[in-house]
Amino acid sequence: MKNNKEFWRVVKFVLFSASAGIVQIGSFTLLNELTGWPYYACYLPSLLLSILWNFTLNRKFTFQSANNVPVAMLKVAAFYLVFTPLSTWWTAVLTGEGFLWNEYLVLALTMVVNFATEYLFQRFVVYRNSLDTNELSQ
């Protein structure tokens, strides 16, 4: 039964992360195509929108956590205090003069790295002790 619950937890995380990916790609595309801003100026707001979307849905439906929202959000913020500068750096390098990779390819690869590391961090750090504690889990 526990393995079945974990399987569905992963499925929900994948689906909500895909929806967050749509939010990120959509907002990135709008900013990238309409503003003429540099990559990072389009990437950072789109990442923030995606994080907020993903956090809200996964906290309630995937991990079904009733823990303190500010504490959980601070833990997620700690993850992004590491991930965001690293991903901003490697995207600047890969899309810059030295490599000239397509910005959408770099965004997609970055999103895959984000997906995998964020699931592990949320499952085993943020919600480790509060899985299935909200009203939906009853």
Short mmCIF file of C-alpha atoms in Angstrom, two decimals:
data_model
loop_
_atom_site.label_atom_id
_atom_site.label_comp_id
_atom_site.label_asym_id
_atom_site.label_seq_id
_atom_site.Cartn_x
_atom_site.Cartn_y
_atom_site.Cartn_z
CA MET A 1 0.00 0.00 0.00
CA LYS A 2 2.82 2.41 0.86
CA ASN A 3 4.53 1.81 -2.50
CA ASN A 4 1.22 2.50 -4.26
CA LYS A 5 0.87 5.79 -2.36
CA GLU A 6 4.42 6.80 -3.30
CA PHE A 7 3.76 5.92 -6.93
CA TRP A 8 0.73 8.22 -7.03
CA ARG A 9 2.68 10.91 -5.18
CA VAL A 10 5.28 10.85 -7.97
CA VAL A 11 2.56 10.89 -10.65
CA LYS A 12 0.94 13.95 -9.04
CA PHE A 13 4.32 15.66 -8.74
CA VAL A 14 5.01 15.02 -12.42
CA LEU A 15 1.63 16.41 -13.48
CA PHE A 16 1.82 19.50 -11.27
CA SER A 17 5.41 20.09 -12.31
CA ALA A 18 4.35 19.84 -15.95
CA SER A 19 1.71 22.50 -15.30
CA ALA A 20 4.36 24.64 -13.58
CA GLY A 21 6.54 24.06 -16.63
CA ILE A 22 3.77 25.43 -18.82
CA VAL A 23 3.57 28.49 -16.57
CA GLN A 24 7.34 28.93 -16.78
CA ILE A 25 7.63 28.39 -20.53
CA GLY A 26 4.62 30.60 -21.23
CA SER A 27 5.81 33.49 -19.10
CA PHE A 28 9.41 33.09 -20.32
CA THR A 29 8.27 33.10 -23.95
CA LEU A 30 6.14 36.22 -23.45
CA LEU A 31 9.01 38.07 -21.78
CA ASN A 32 11.66 36.77 -24.19
CA GLU A 33 9.70 37.53 -27.34
CA LEU A 34 8.04 40.81 -26.34
CA THR A 35 10.55 42.67 -24.19
CA GLY A 36 14.00 42.23 -25.72
CA TRP A 37 15.34 41.71 -22.19
CA PRO A 38 18.45 39.58 -21.65
CA TYR A 39 17.94 35.87 -20.91
CA TYR A 40 18.27 36.10 -17.12
CA ALA A 41 15.72 38.94 -16.92
CA CYS A 42 13.18 36.70 -18.66
CA TYR A 43 14.25 33.54 -16.81
CA LEU A 44 14.05 34.80 -13.21
CA PRO A 45 10.43 36.06 -13.19
CA SER A 46 9.25 32.99 -15.06
CA LEU A 47 11.07 30.76 -12.56
CA LEU A 48 9.45 32.61 -9.63
CA LEU A 49 5.95 32.19 -11.08
CA SER A 50 6.62 28.51 -11.65
CA ILE A 51 7.91 28.02 -8.09
CA LEU A 52 4.85 29.63 -6.52
CA TRP A 53 2.48 27.61 -8.69
CA ASN A 54 4.31 24.34 -8.04
CA PHE A 55 4.71 24.92 -4.30
CA THR A 56 1.03 25.68 -3.79
CA LEU A 57 -0.27 22.66 -5.71
CA ASN A 58 2.29 20.13 -4.49
CA ARG A 59 1.99 21.14 -0.84
CA LYS A 60 -1.77 20.63 -0.85
CA PHE A 61 -2.30 17.74 -3.26
CA THR A 62 0.95 15.80 -3.70
CA PHE A 63 2.48 15.83 -0.25
CA GLN A 64 -0.81 16.65 1.50
CA SER A 65 1.01 18.56 4.18
CA ALA A 66 -0.58 20.51 7.02
CA ASN A 67 2.72 21.88 8.24
CA ASN A 68 3.46 25.56 8.71
CA VAL A 69 3.31 27.25 5.30
CA PRO A 70 5.98 29.89 6.03
CA VAL A 71 8.39 27.22 7.31
CA ALA A 72 7.82 25.04 4.24
CA MET A 73 8.18 28.05 1.98
CA LEU A 74 11.44 29.04 3.68
CA LYS A 75 12.80 25.54 3.06
CA VAL A 76 11.83 25.75 -0.60
CA ALA A 77 13.36 29.23 -0.74
CA ALA A 78 16.60 27.75 0.65
CA PHE A 79 16.61 25.23 -2.21
CA TYR A 80 16.16 28.04 -4.71
CA LEU A 81 18.86 30.17 -3.04
CA VAL A 82 21.23 27.50 -4.33
CA PHE A 83 19.46 26.43 -7.53
CA THR A 84 18.67 29.89 -8.93
CA PRO A 85 22.20 31.35 -8.97
CA LEU A 86 23.59 28.10 -10.35
CA SER A 87 20.96 27.79 -13.07
CA THR A 88 21.22 31.49 -13.93
CA TRP A 89 24.98 31.11 -14.25
CA TRP A 90 24.92 27.99 -16.44
CA THR A 91 22.18 29.42 -18.64
CA ALA A 92 24.22 32.61 -19.14
CA VAL A 93 27.28 30.52 -20.03
CA LEU A 94 25.45 28.13 -22.36
CA THR A 95 23.48 30.82 -24.19
CA GLY A 96 26.40 33.27 -24.28
CA GLU A 97 29.17 33.91 -26.78
CA GLY A 98 31.17 30.77 -25.95
CA PHE A 99 28.45 28.19 -26.61
CA LEU A 100 25.49 29.94 -28.26
CA TRP A 101 23.03 27.20 -27.28
CA ASN A 102 19.39 27.90 -28.04
CA GLU A 103 17.74 29.55 -25.02
CA TYR A 104 14.71 27.22 -25.22
CA LEU A 105 16.94 24.12 -25.19
CA VAL A 106 18.79 25.46 -22.15
CA LEU A 107 15.49 26.28 -20.45
CA ALA A 108 14.19 22.74 -21.09
CA LEU A 109 17.36 21.10 -19.76
CA THR A 110 17.33 23.37 -16.71
CA MET A 111 13.71 22.48 -16.05
CA VAL A 112 14.56 18.74 -16.09
CA VAL A 113 17.34 19.28 -13.54
CA ASN A 114 14.99 21.41 -11.45
CA PHE A 115 12.24 18.79 -11.60
CA ALA A 116 14.40 15.94 -10.33
CA THR A 117 16.23 17.83 -7.61
CA GLU A 118 13.13 19.67 -6.40
CA TYR A 119 11.14 16.45 -5.97
CA LEU A 120 13.89 14.89 -3.88
CA PHE A 121 14.31 18.03 -1.79
CA GLN A 122 10.60 18.49 -1.16
CA ARG A 123 9.93 14.81 -0.45
CA PHE A 124 12.88 14.20 1.87
CA VAL A 125 13.53 17.64 3.38
CA VAL A 126 10.55 19.98 3.22
CA TYR A 127 7.73 17.47 3.82
CA ARG A 128 9.68 14.60 5.38
CA ASN A 129 7.80 14.74 8.71
CA SER A 130 4.47 16.11 7.51
CA LEU A 131 3.43 13.85 4.64
CA ASP A 132 -0.29 13.11 4.49
CA THR A 133 -1.28 15.34 7.41
CA ASN A 134 -3.82 17.70 5.80
CA GLU A 135 -7.57 17.22 5.48
CA LEU A 136 -7.28 15.66 2.00
CA SER A 137 -5.25 12.74 3.31
CA GLN A 138 -7.96 11.61 5.71
#
